[in-house]
Amino acid sequence: MAQDLTSERAMLDVADLDVYHGNSQTLKGMSFSVAPGEVVCLLGRNGAGKTTTLRAIMGLMRPSAGHVRLDGVELTALAAHEVPRQGIGYVPQGRRLFSELTVRDNLDIGLMTRKSPRAVLDEVFDLFPRLQERLDQVSGTLSGGEQQMLATARALCINPSVILLDEPTEGLMPSMIATIRDVILTLKGRGKAILLVEQRVEAVLSVADRVCFIENGRVQATSPVQALRDDPSMLTRYVGV
Amino acid sequence: MAFGPFLLLATFEGLLQAAILTLTALGLSLVFGVMRVVNVAHGEFYMLGAVIAWWVSTFVSSMFGMPPAVGFIAALIVSPLAVGAIAMVGERLILKRLNYNPESTIVATIGMLYIIQQSVLLTYGPDARRVAAPFYYRIQLPWFGYSGYNLFVIAAAAVLLLIVWFILSRTRIGLIMRATQFDAETAQAFGIPIDRVYSLVFAAGAMLAAIGAVLVVPIRQAHYLMGLDPLLLSFITVIIGGLGSLRGTVIAALLIGLSDGIISVFFSPTLAKMISTLLVALVLVFKPEGLFGAKAR
Ligand SMILES: Nc1ncnc2c1ncn2[C@@H]1O[C@H](COP(=O)(O)OP(=O)(O)O)[C@@H](O)[C@H]1O
Ligand SMILES: [Mg+2]
């Protein structure tokens, strides 16, 4: 069934990924793909292997087997710092801002890979005008919502074709969650491929096109989001809602 | 001599100590801050800086019959570059292969310490040799005369400090270093080649020590064991200032250098060492993160 749903013009393609933490195997044949303009959500309980999957895509963890391809380019063969240059923007779990540095410095780090940063930055401020007002503020002193905006903005500075977001709504107020959702939908509209890790089912149902249910380090089932709205039994089974 | 002028003389001596200590401790602190590597071989880079300075200046003056100033300037350029290159090779061949593991790198840099020290003993020998100062100028104060060169060293260290501060806080490469220091993994996820940053930082740390050494050889002498004292004092400085805090390092170097200089002049160098060691013990007991220690990440 998963094969039928896999888009042919897949942009990001994860295939049979095995990742170990020491001796314990965290990912066991993780496979899925994300196409341009598509929002794919990895849904699963804590410890299922979602963050590990994103870290493996970014080259921050070395898989012992399997592939990560972006438009046919094998990413697992690249050094970690070369992965973002291929056009992948990463919004890590817990945001991982350079919290002692200013908003401007954080954005500048996002811009490291760009040759002409000006245009990208205008686009980013268009999405997050509030950041432009706080360029000189130390990022650790921003509110939780603003920090999430900055983490997202920093990833967008790469001008990525694929965006990985790891639990972007974690610990945010409902109004902020709506903002993040709007941003994701805007990016989808611009043709970005978006891989979203979430635990909040409502947040997933309102933005995702497809949901991959993760358990024990692999995709146990994949479903279009429409089917989940009609029949939530899968949600009950994999995330207990 | 009356107390006032005597204190002034002691302060000059203290500032001179502080100037050299700032440079060496800054190198150690930079390497620890960014790479989390405790570089036990740091003092040997200082020693190498002095020995290479002697070689270069001797070569320039004996081969070309140049005045001491030319030999000194040549040493000031060649020695830090050579030491930086040696440090970079050591980093590539040893630290990188150990994956910068904190425990392994301590053992490895102890090994580097002995390799460098013994290589210098074999080639340069056990003698202490002096490099001629680039200029002799005595500043005659009403109470005593003081070496103009010593004051030059203090000024040069201050200028270098400003340059390091400028690079770290105002340039792109400085931002890259700070990002790597705060969170190397996230830095990589934004395209920063932390490997190359580590190489550069390790070389830069060694070069700071080497520059300090070149400045000091006209006052002290180049000797294969001269790295041990600065290593100890740099560690003390970095611990008191707070691991990885550059501001703390500079303030602690001033504190220790000045008190060391003043106590040495008024009482004895041994008492000065005892007091700074006691200070470390007190800091470790009451403020283990150092006076300006960065919060644990
Ligand atoms: N640094 C680590 N060291 C050892 N095991 C880890 C580490 N990080 C994650 N794991 C293991 O990998 C599993 C998956 O973790 P993770 O990918 O963070 O899950 P998720 O993001 O789905 O909550 C966890 O059960 C944990 O035991
Ligand atoms: Mg996670």
Coordinates of C-alpha atoms and ligand atoms in Angstrom, one line a residue:
Chain A
M1 CA 0.0 0.0 0.0
A2 CA 2.8 2.4 0.9
Q3 CA 4.2 1.9 -2.7
D4 CA 0.9 3.1 -4.3
L5 CA 1.0 6.3 -2.3
T6 CA 4.7 7.1 -3.0
S7 CA 4.8 9.9 -5.5
E8 CA 6.9 9.3 -8.6
R9 CA 8.5 12.7 -8.7
A10 CA 9.7 12.1 -5.2
M11 CA 12.1 14.8 -4.0
L12 CA 13.3 13.4 -0.7
D13 CA 13.6 9.6 -0.7
V14 CA 14.4 7.6 2.5
A15 CA 14.9 3.9 1.8
D16 CA 15.5 1.0 4.2
L17 CA 17.4 3.1 6.7
D18 CA 19.1 1.3 9.7
V19 CA 20.5 3.4 12.5
Y20 CA 22.1 2.2 15.7
H21 CA 22.6 4.0 19.0
G22 CA 25.6 2.0 20.2
N23 CA 24.3 -1.6 20.2
S24 CA 20.6 -0.9 20.1
Q25 CA 19.0 -0.5 16.8
T26 CA 16.8 2.6 16.7
L27 CA 15.7 2.6 13.0
K28 CA 14.9 -0.7 11.3
G29 CA 14.3 -0.2 7.6
M30 CA 12.8 3.3 7.8
S31 CA 11.4 4.1 4.3
F32 CA 9.2 7.0 3.0
S33 CA 9.4 9.8 0.5
V34 CA 8.3 13.4 0.3
A35 CA 7.4 15.2 -3.0
P36 CA 7.5 18.9 -3.8
G37 CA 4.5 20.7 -2.5
E38 CA 3.7 17.9 -0.2
V39 CA 3.5 17.8 3.6
V40 CA 4.3 14.4 5.0
C41 CA 3.9 13.8 8.7
L42 CA 5.8 11.3 10.8
L43 CA 3.5 10.4 13.7
G44 CA 4.4 8.1 16.6
R45 CA 4.9 7.8 20.3
N46 CA 7.9 9.1 22.1
G47 CA 10.9 7.1 21.4
A48 CA 9.6 5.7 18.1
G49 CA 12.6 7.0 16.2
K50 CA 11.2 10.2 14.6
T51 CA 14.0 12.5 15.7
T52 CA 16.6 9.9 14.8
T53 CA 15.2 9.7 11.3
L54 CA 15.6 13.5 10.8
R55 CA 19.1 13.4 12.3
A56 CA 20.0 10.6 9.9
I57 CA 18.7 12.6 7.0
M58 CA 20.9 15.5 8.0
G59 CA 23.9 13.3 8.2
L60 CA 24.2 13.9 12.0
M61 CA 23.9 10.1 12.5
R62 CA 25.5 7.6 10.2
P63 CA 23.1 4.9 9.0
S64 CA 24.6 1.4 8.9
A65 CA 22.4 0.6 5.9
G66 CA 19.9 2.2 3.5
H67 CA 19.7 5.4 1.5
V68 CA 18.7 9.0 1.7
R69 CA 18.4 10.6 -1.7
L70 CA 17.5 14.1 -2.7
D71 CA 16.6 14.4 -6.3
G72 CA 18.7 11.3 -6.9
V73 CA 21.8 12.6 -5.0
E74 CA 22.9 10.2 -2.3
L75 CA 23.1 12.2 1.0
T76 CA 24.5 9.4 3.2
A77 CA 27.8 9.7 1.3
L78 CA 28.2 13.4 2.2
A79 CA 29.8 15.0 5.2
A80 CA 27.2 16.4 7.6
H81 CA 28.0 20.0 6.7
E82 CA 27.4 19.4 3.0
V83 CA 23.8 18.1 3.5
P84 CA 22.2 21.5 4.1
R85 CA 23.9 22.8 1.0
Q86 CA 21.9 20.4 -1.1
G87 CA 18.8 22.4 -0.1
I88 CA 17.6 20.9 3.2
G89 CA 16.5 23.2 6.0
Y90 CA 16.3 21.6 9.5
V91 CA 14.2 22.9 12.4
P92 CA 15.4 20.6 15.2
Q93 CA 13.3 19.4 18.2
G94 CA 13.6 21.9 21.0
R95 CA 14.6 24.5 18.4
R96 CA 18.4 24.4 19.2
L97 CA 18.9 28.1 18.7
F98 CA 22.3 29.6 19.4
S99 CA 20.6 31.1 22.4
E100 CA 23.4 33.3 23.6
L101 CA 23.6 34.9 20.1
T102 CA 21.3 37.6 18.7
V103 CA 18.5 37.0 16.2
R104 CA 20.7 38.5 13.5
D105 CA 23.6 36.1 14.3
N106 CA 21.2 33.1 14.2
L107 CA 19.9 34.2 10.8
D108 CA 23.5 34.9 9.6
I109 CA 24.4 31.3 10.5
G110 CA 21.4 30.1 8.5
L111 CA 22.7 32.2 5.6
M112 CA 26.2 30.7 5.7
T113 CA 25.4 28.5 2.7
R114 CA 24.0 31.3 0.6
K115 CA 25.9 33.3 -1.9
S116 CA 23.3 36.2 -2.2
P117 CA 21.6 36.4 1.2
R118 CA 19.7 39.6 0.6
A119 CA 16.7 38.2 -1.4
V120 CA 16.3 35.2 0.8
L121 CA 16.2 37.4 3.9
D122 CA 13.5 39.6 2.5
E123 CA 11.4 36.6 1.9
V124 CA 12.0 35.3 5.4
F125 CA 11.0 38.7 7.0
D126 CA 7.9 38.6 4.9
L127 CA 6.8 35.5 6.7
F128 CA 8.1 36.6 10.1
P129 CA 8.0 40.4 10.3
R130 CA 8.3 40.2 14.1
L131 CA 11.9 38.9 13.8
Q132 CA 12.9 42.0 11.8
E133 CA 12.0 44.1 14.8
R134 CA 14.1 42.1 17.1
L135 CA 17.3 41.6 15.2
D136 CA 19.6 42.7 18.0
Q137 CA 17.8 40.8 20.8
V138 CA 19.6 37.8 22.3
S139 CA 17.6 34.9 20.9
G140 CA 17.4 33.1 24.3
T141 CA 15.3 36.0 25.6
L142 CA 12.6 35.7 22.9
S143 CA 9.2 34.2 23.8
G144 CA 8.7 30.5 23.0
G145 CA 6.7 31.4 19.9
E146 CA 9.3 33.8 18.6
Q147 CA 12.0 31.3 19.2
Q148 CA 10.1 28.8 17.1
M149 CA 9.7 31.5 14.4
L150 CA 13.5 32.1 14.5
A151 CA 14.3 28.4 14.3
T152 CA 12.1 28.2 11.2
A153 CA 13.4 31.4 9.7
R154 CA 17.0 30.2 10.2
A155 CA 16.2 27.0 8.3
L156 CA 14.5 29.0 5.5
C157 CA 17.6 31.1 5.1
I158 CA 19.1 28.1 3.4
N159 CA 16.4 28.6 0.8
P160 CA 15.7 24.9 1.0
S161 CA 13.6 22.8 -1.3
V162 CA 13.0 20.3 1.6
I163 CA 12.2 21.4 5.1
L164 CA 12.4 19.1 8.1
L165 CA 10.4 20.2 11.2
D166 CA 10.7 18.3 14.4
E167 CA 7.7 19.0 16.7
P168 CA 7.5 22.7 15.9
T169 CA 4.4 23.2 18.1
E170 CA 5.9 21.6 21.2
G171 CA 5.2 23.9 24.2
L172 CA 3.5 26.7 22.2
M173 CA 0.3 28.6 22.8
P174 CA -2.7 27.8 20.5
S175 CA -2.4 31.2 18.7
M176 CA 1.2 30.4 17.9
I177 CA 0.4 26.9 16.7
A178 CA -2.0 28.5 14.2
T179 CA 0.8 30.8 13.0
I180 CA 3.1 27.8 12.5
R181 CA 0.4 26.0 10.6
D182 CA -0.1 29.0 8.3
V183 CA 3.6 29.2 7.6
I184 CA 3.8 25.5 6.8
L185 CA 0.9 25.9 4.3
T186 CA 2.5 28.9 2.7
L187 CA 5.7 27.0 2.2
K188 CA 3.8 24.0 0.8
G189 CA 2.1 26.5 -1.6
R190 CA 5.6 27.5 -2.7
G191 CA 6.3 24.0 -3.7
K192 CA 8.6 23.0 -0.8
A193 CA 8.7 19.4 0.3
I194 CA 7.9 19.3 4.0
L195 CA 8.6 16.6 6.4
L196 CA 6.8 17.2 9.7
V197 CA 7.2 15.4 12.9
E198 CA 4.3 15.9 15.3
Q199 CA 2.6 14.4 18.3
R200 CA -0.5 16.6 18.2
V201 CA -3.0 14.8 16.0
E202 CA -5.2 18.0 15.4
A203 CA -2.1 19.9 14.2
V204 CA -1.3 17.0 11.8
L205 CA -4.8 16.6 10.4
S206 CA -5.0 20.3 9.5
V207 CA -1.7 20.5 7.5
A208 CA -0.5 17.1 6.3
D209 CA -1.2 15.4 3.0
R210 CA 0.0 12.0 4.1
V211 CA 0.8 10.5 7.5
C212 CA 3.4 7.8 8.2
F213 CA 2.8 6.0 11.4
I214 CA 6.2 5.2 13.1
E215 CA 6.7 2.5 15.6
N216 CA 9.8 0.6 16.6
G217 CA 12.0 2.5 14.1
R218 CA 10.0 1.8 11.0
V219 CA 6.9 3.0 9.1
Q220 CA 4.1 0.6 10.1
A221 CA 1.5 2.2 7.9
T222 CA 0.9 5.2 5.6
S223 CA -2.4 6.9 5.0
P224 CA -3.7 10.0 3.2
V225 CA -4.9 12.4 5.8
Q226 CA -8.4 12.5 4.3
A227 CA -8.8 8.8 5.1
L228 CA -7.8 9.4 8.7
R229 CA -10.5 12.1 9.0
D230 CA -13.1 9.7 7.8
D231 CA -11.8 6.8 9.9
P232 CA -9.7 7.6 12.9
S233 CA -9.1 3.9 13.8
M234 CA -5.5 4.0 12.7
L235 CA -4.8 7.1 14.9
T236 CA -6.2 5.1 17.8
R237 CA -4.0 2.2 17.0
Y238 CA -0.7 4.0 16.6
V239 CA -0.9 7.1 18.8
G240 CA -3.7 6.1 21.1
V241 CA -6.1 9.0 20.5
Chain B
M1 CA 63.4 53.4 46.8
A2 CA 60.2 54.7 48.3
F3 CA 57.0 52.6 48.5
G4 CA 55.2 54.5 45.7
P5 CA 57.8 54.1 42.9
F6 CA 58.5 50.5 44.1
L7 CA 54.8 49.7 43.6
L8 CA 55.0 51.3 40.2
L9 CA 57.9 49.1 39.2
A10 CA 56.1 46.1 40.6
T11 CA 53.0 47.0 38.6
F12 CA 55.1 47.2 35.4
E13 CA 56.4 43.7 36.1
G14 CA 52.9 42.5 36.9
L15 CA 51.5 43.9 33.7
L16 CA 54.3 42.3 31.7
Q17 CA 53.4 38.9 33.3
A18 CA 49.7 39.6 32.7
A19 CA 50.4 40.4 29.0
I20 CA 52.2 37.2 28.2
L21 CA 49.8 35.2 30.4
T22 CA 46.8 36.7 28.6
L23 CA 48.1 35.5 25.2
T24 CA 48.9 31.9 26.4
A25 CA 45.8 31.5 28.5
L26 CA 43.6 32.9 25.7
G27 CA 44.9 30.2 23.4
L28 CA 44.2 27.5 25.9
S29 CA 40.8 28.9 26.6
L30 CA 39.9 29.2 22.9
V31 CA 40.8 25.6 22.2
F32 CA 38.9 24.3 25.3
G33 CA 35.9 26.6 24.6
V34 CA 35.4 25.7 21.0
M35 CA 36.7 22.1 20.9
R36 CA 36.3 20.9 24.5
V37 CA 39.9 19.7 24.3
V38 CA 42.2 20.2 27.2
N39 CA 45.4 20.9 25.4
V40 CA 48.2 19.7 27.8
A41 CA 50.8 20.4 25.0
H42 CA 49.9 24.1 25.0
G43 CA 53.0 25.1 26.9
E44 CA 55.1 23.3 24.3
F45 CA 53.7 25.4 21.5
Y46 CA 54.9 28.4 23.6
M47 CA 58.3 26.8 24.0
L48 CA 58.4 26.0 20.3
G49 CA 57.6 29.6 19.5
A50 CA 60.5 30.8 21.5
V51 CA 63.0 28.2 20.1
I52 CA 61.9 28.9 16.5
A53 CA 62.2 32.6 17.2
W54 CA 65.8 32.0 18.3
W55 CA 66.6 30.0 15.2
V56 CA 65.0 32.5 12.8
S57 CA 66.6 35.6 14.4
T58 CA 70.0 33.9 14.6
F59 CA 69.8 32.7 11.0
V60 CA 68.8 36.2 9.8
S61 CA 71.5 38.0 11.7
S62 CA 74.3 35.5 11.0
M63 CA 73.5 34.8 7.4
F64 CA 72.6 38.3 6.2
G65 CA 74.2 40.3 9.0
M66 CA 71.0 42.1 9.6
P67 CA 70.4 44.2 12.7
P68 CA 68.5 42.5 15.6
A69 CA 65.2 44.3 14.7
V70 CA 65.0 42.6 11.3
G71 CA 65.7 39.2 12.9
F72 CA 63.0 39.9 15.5
I73 CA 60.4 40.9 13.0
A74 CA 61.2 37.8 10.9
A75 CA 60.8 35.7 14.0
L76 CA 57.5 37.4 14.8
I77 CA 56.2 36.4 11.4
V78 CA 57.8 33.0 10.9
S79 CA 57.6 31.5 14.3
P80 CA 53.8 31.7 14.9
L81 CA 53.1 30.5 11.4
A82 CA 55.5 27.5 11.8
V83 CA 54.0 26.7 15.2
G84 CA 50.4 27.0 13.8
A85 CA 51.3 24.6 11.0
I86 CA 52.8 22.1 13.4
A87 CA 49.7 22.4 15.6
M88 CA 47.5 21.8 12.6
V89 CA 49.3 18.7 11.6
G90 CA 49.0 17.4 15.2
E91 CA 45.3 18.2 15.2
R92 CA 44.7 16.3 11.9
L93 CA 46.9 13.4 12.7
I94 CA 45.9 12.9 16.3
L95 CA 42.9 14.8 17.8
K96 CA 40.7 14.4 14.7
R97 CA 41.3 10.7 14.8
L98 CA 40.3 10.5 18.4
N99 CA 37.1 12.2 17.5
Y100 CA 37.9 15.0 20.0
N101 CA 37.0 12.7 22.8
P102 CA 37.7 14.7 26.0
E103 CA 39.5 11.9 27.9
S104 CA 41.5 10.5 25.0
T105 CA 42.7 14.0 23.9
I106 CA 44.1 14.7 27.3
V107 CA 46.3 11.6 27.1
A108 CA 47.2 12.4 23.4
T109 CA 48.2 15.9 24.2
I110 CA 50.4 14.7 27.1
G111 CA 52.1 12.5 24.4
M112 CA 52.4 15.6 22.1
L113 CA 54.0 17.5 25.0
Y114 CA 56.8 14.9 25.4
I115 CA 57.3 14.4 21.7
I116 CA 57.7 18.2 21.1
Q117 CA 59.9 18.6 24.2
Q118 CA 62.2 15.8 23.4
S119 CA 62.5 16.7 19.8
V120 CA 63.6 20.2 20.8
L121 CA 66.1 18.8 23.3
L122 CA 67.6 16.6 20.6
T123 CA 67.9 19.4 18.0
Y124 CA 68.2 22.6 20.0
G125 CA 69.9 21.1 23.0
P126 CA 69.6 21.8 26.7
D127 CA 71.0 25.4 26.7
A128 CA 69.0 28.5 27.4
R129 CA 69.6 31.1 24.7
R130 CA 68.5 34.7 24.4
V131 CA 67.3 36.6 21.4
A132 CA 68.4 40.1 21.0
A133 CA 65.7 42.7 21.6
P134 CA 64.6 44.6 18.5
F135 CA 65.5 47.8 20.2
Y136 CA 67.1 49.0 23.5
Y137 CA 65.5 52.0 25.0
R138 CA 65.4 52.9 28.7
I139 CA 62.6 55.0 29.8
Q140 CA 64.1 57.1 32.6
L141 CA 61.5 57.9 35.3
P142 CA 62.4 60.1 38.2
W143 CA 62.9 57.1 40.5
F144 CA 64.2 54.3 38.2
G145 CA 64.7 53.5 34.6
Y146 CA 62.6 50.9 32.9
S147 CA 63.0 48.9 29.7
G148 CA 61.0 50.4 26.8
Y149 CA 60.9 47.0 25.3
N150 CA 58.9 45.6 28.2
L151 CA 56.4 48.3 27.8
F152 CA 56.2 47.5 24.1
V153 CA 55.4 43.9 25.0
I154 CA 52.5 45.1 27.2
A155 CA 51.2 47.3 24.4
A156 CA 51.6 44.6 21.8
A157 CA 49.7 42.1 23.9
A158 CA 46.9 44.6 24.4
V159 CA 46.7 45.2 20.6
L160 CA 46.6 41.5 19.9
L161 CA 43.8 41.1 22.5
L162 CA 41.8 43.7 20.7
I163 CA 42.4 41.9 17.4
V164 CA 41.2 38.6 18.8
W165 CA 38.2 40.3 20.3
F166 CA 37.4 41.9 17.0
I167 CA 37.7 38.7 15.1
L168 CA 35.6 36.7 17.5
S169 CA 32.8 39.3 17.9
R170 CA 32.7 41.2 14.6
T171 CA 33.7 38.8 11.8
R172 CA 32.1 35.9 9.9
I173 CA 34.8 33.5 11.0
G174 CA 34.3 34.6 14.6
L175 CA 30.5 33.9 14.3
I176 CA 31.3 30.5 12.9
M177 CA 33.6 29.8 15.8
R178 CA 31.0 30.9 18.3
A179 CA 28.3 28.9 16.7
T180 CA 30.6 25.8 16.8
Q181 CA 31.4 26.5 20.4
F182 CA 27.7 26.8 21.5
D183 CA 26.3 23.8 19.5
A184 CA 28.6 22.0 17.1
E185 CA 25.9 19.7 15.8
T186 CA 23.5 22.4 14.9
A187 CA 26.3 24.4 13.4
Q188 CA 26.9 21.4 11.0
A189 CA 23.2 21.3 10.2
F190 CA 23.7 24.8 8.8
G191 CA 26.6 24.0 6.7
I192 CA 29.5 24.9 9.0
P193 CA 32.4 22.4 8.5
I194 CA 33.3 22.0 12.2
D195 CA 36.3 19.9 11.2
R196 CA 37.9 22.8 9.6
V197 CA 36.9 25.1 12.4
Y198 CA 38.6 22.8 14.9
S199 CA 41.8 22.8 12.8
L200 CA 41.8 26.5 12.6
V201 CA 41.0 27.1 16.3
F202 CA 43.7 24.6 17.4
A203 CA 46.3 26.3 15.2
A204 CA 45.1 29.8 16.3
G205 CA 45.5 28.8 20.0
A206 CA 49.0 27.5 19.4
M207 CA 49.9 30.7 17.4
L208 CA 48.7 32.9 20.3
A209 CA 51.1 31.1 22.6
A210 CA 53.9 31.3 20.0
I211 CA 53.4 35.1 19.6
G212 CA 53.6 35.4 23.4
A213 CA 56.8 33.5 23.3
V214 CA 58.4 35.5 20.6
L215 CA 57.7 38.7 22.5
V216 CA 59.2 37.2 25.7
V217 CA 62.5 35.7 24.4
P218 CA 64.3 39.0 24.4
I219 CA 63.5 39.3 28.1
R220 CA 63.6 35.6 29.2
Q221 CA 65.5 32.9 27.4
A222 CA 64.5 30.1 25.0
H223 CA 64.9 26.8 26.7
Y224 CA 63.3 23.3 26.1
L225 CA 61.6 23.2 29.5
M226 CA 60.2 26.8 29.4
G227 CA 56.7 25.6 28.5
L228 CA 55.8 24.1 31.8
D229 CA 55.4 27.3 33.9
P230 CA 53.1 29.0 31.3
L231 CA 51.1 25.8 31.0
L232 CA 50.4 25.7 34.7
L233 CA 49.7 29.4 34.9
S234 CA 47.4 29.3 31.9
F235 CA 45.5 26.4 33.5
I236 CA 45.1 28.4 36.7
T237 CA 44.0 31.4 34.7
V238 CA 41.4 29.5 32.7
I239 CA 40.0 27.8 35.7
I240 CA 39.7 31.0 37.7
G241 CA 38.3 32.9 34.7
G242 CA 35.8 30.2 33.9
L243 CA 36.3 27.5 31.3
G244 CA 35.6 28.8 27.8
S245 CA 34.9 32.4 28.8
L246 CA 37.3 34.7 27.0
R247 CA 36.3 37.7 29.1
G248 CA 36.9 35.7 32.2
T249 CA 40.3 34.5 30.9
V250 CA 41.5 38.1 30.2
I251 CA 40.4 39.4 33.6
A252 CA 41.9 36.4 35.4
A253 CA 45.2 36.8 33.5
L254 CA 45.3 40.4 34.6
L255 CA 44.5 39.5 38.2
I256 CA 47.1 36.7 38.4
G257 CA 49.8 38.5 36.3
L258 CA 49.5 41.6 38.4
S259 CA 49.4 39.8 41.8
D260 CA 52.2 37.5 40.7
G261 CA 54.4 40.5 39.6
I262 CA 53.6 42.6 42.6
I263 CA 54.0 39.8 45.2
S264 CA 57.2 38.6 43.5
V265 CA 58.7 42.1 43.7
F266 CA 57.7 42.8 47.2
F267 CA 58.0 39.3 48.7
S268 CA 59.1 36.3 46.7
P269 CA 58.1 34.4 43.5
T270 CA 57.4 31.3 45.5
L271 CA 54.8 33.1 47.7
A272 CA 53.2 34.4 44.5
K273 CA 52.8 30.9 43.1
M274 CA 51.5 29.7 46.4
I275 CA 48.9 32.4 46.5
S276 CA 47.7 31.8 42.9
T277 CA 47.4 28.1 43.6
L278 CA 45.5 28.8 46.8
L279 CA 43.2 31.1 44.7
V280 CA 42.5 28.2 42.3
A281 CA 41.6 25.9 45.2
L282 CA 39.2 28.6 46.6
V283 CA 37.6 29.1 43.2
L284 CA 37.2 25.4 42.7
V285 CA 35.6 25.0 46.1
F286 CA 33.3 28.0 46.1
K287 CA 32.6 28.7 42.4
P288 CA 33.6 25.6 40.4
E289 CA 32.4 27.1 37.1
G290 CA 34.9 29.9 37.5
L291 CA 34.4 33.6 38.1
F292 CA 32.9 34.2 34.7
G293 CA 32.1 30.6 33.8
A294 CA 29.6 30.0 31.0
K295 CA 26.5 28.2 32.2
A296 CA 26.6 24.5 31.5
R297 CA 25.0 23.8 28.2
Ligands
LIG1 N1 21.7 9.9 22.2 C1 21.1 8.7 22.3 N2 21.7 7.6 22.9 C2 21.2 6.4 23.0 N3 19.9 6.1 22.6 C3 19.2 7.1 22.0 C4 19.8 8.4 21.9 N4 18.8 9.2 21.3 C5 17.8 8.4 21.0 N5 18.0 7.1 21.5 C6 17.1 6.0 21.4 O1 16.4 6.1 20.2 C7 15.1 5.9 20.3 C8 14.4 6.9 19.4 O2 14.6 8.2 19.9 P1 14.0 9.4 19.1 O3 14.4 9.3 17.6 O4 14.5 10.7 19.8 O5 12.5 9.2 19.2 P2 11.3 10.2 18.9 O6 11.8 11.5 18.3 O7 10.4 9.5 18.1 O8 10.6 10.5 20.3 C9 14.7 6.1 21.8 O9 14.0 5.1 22.3 C10 16.1 6.1 22.5 O10 16.2 5.0 23.3
MG2 MG 11.8 13.4 19.0

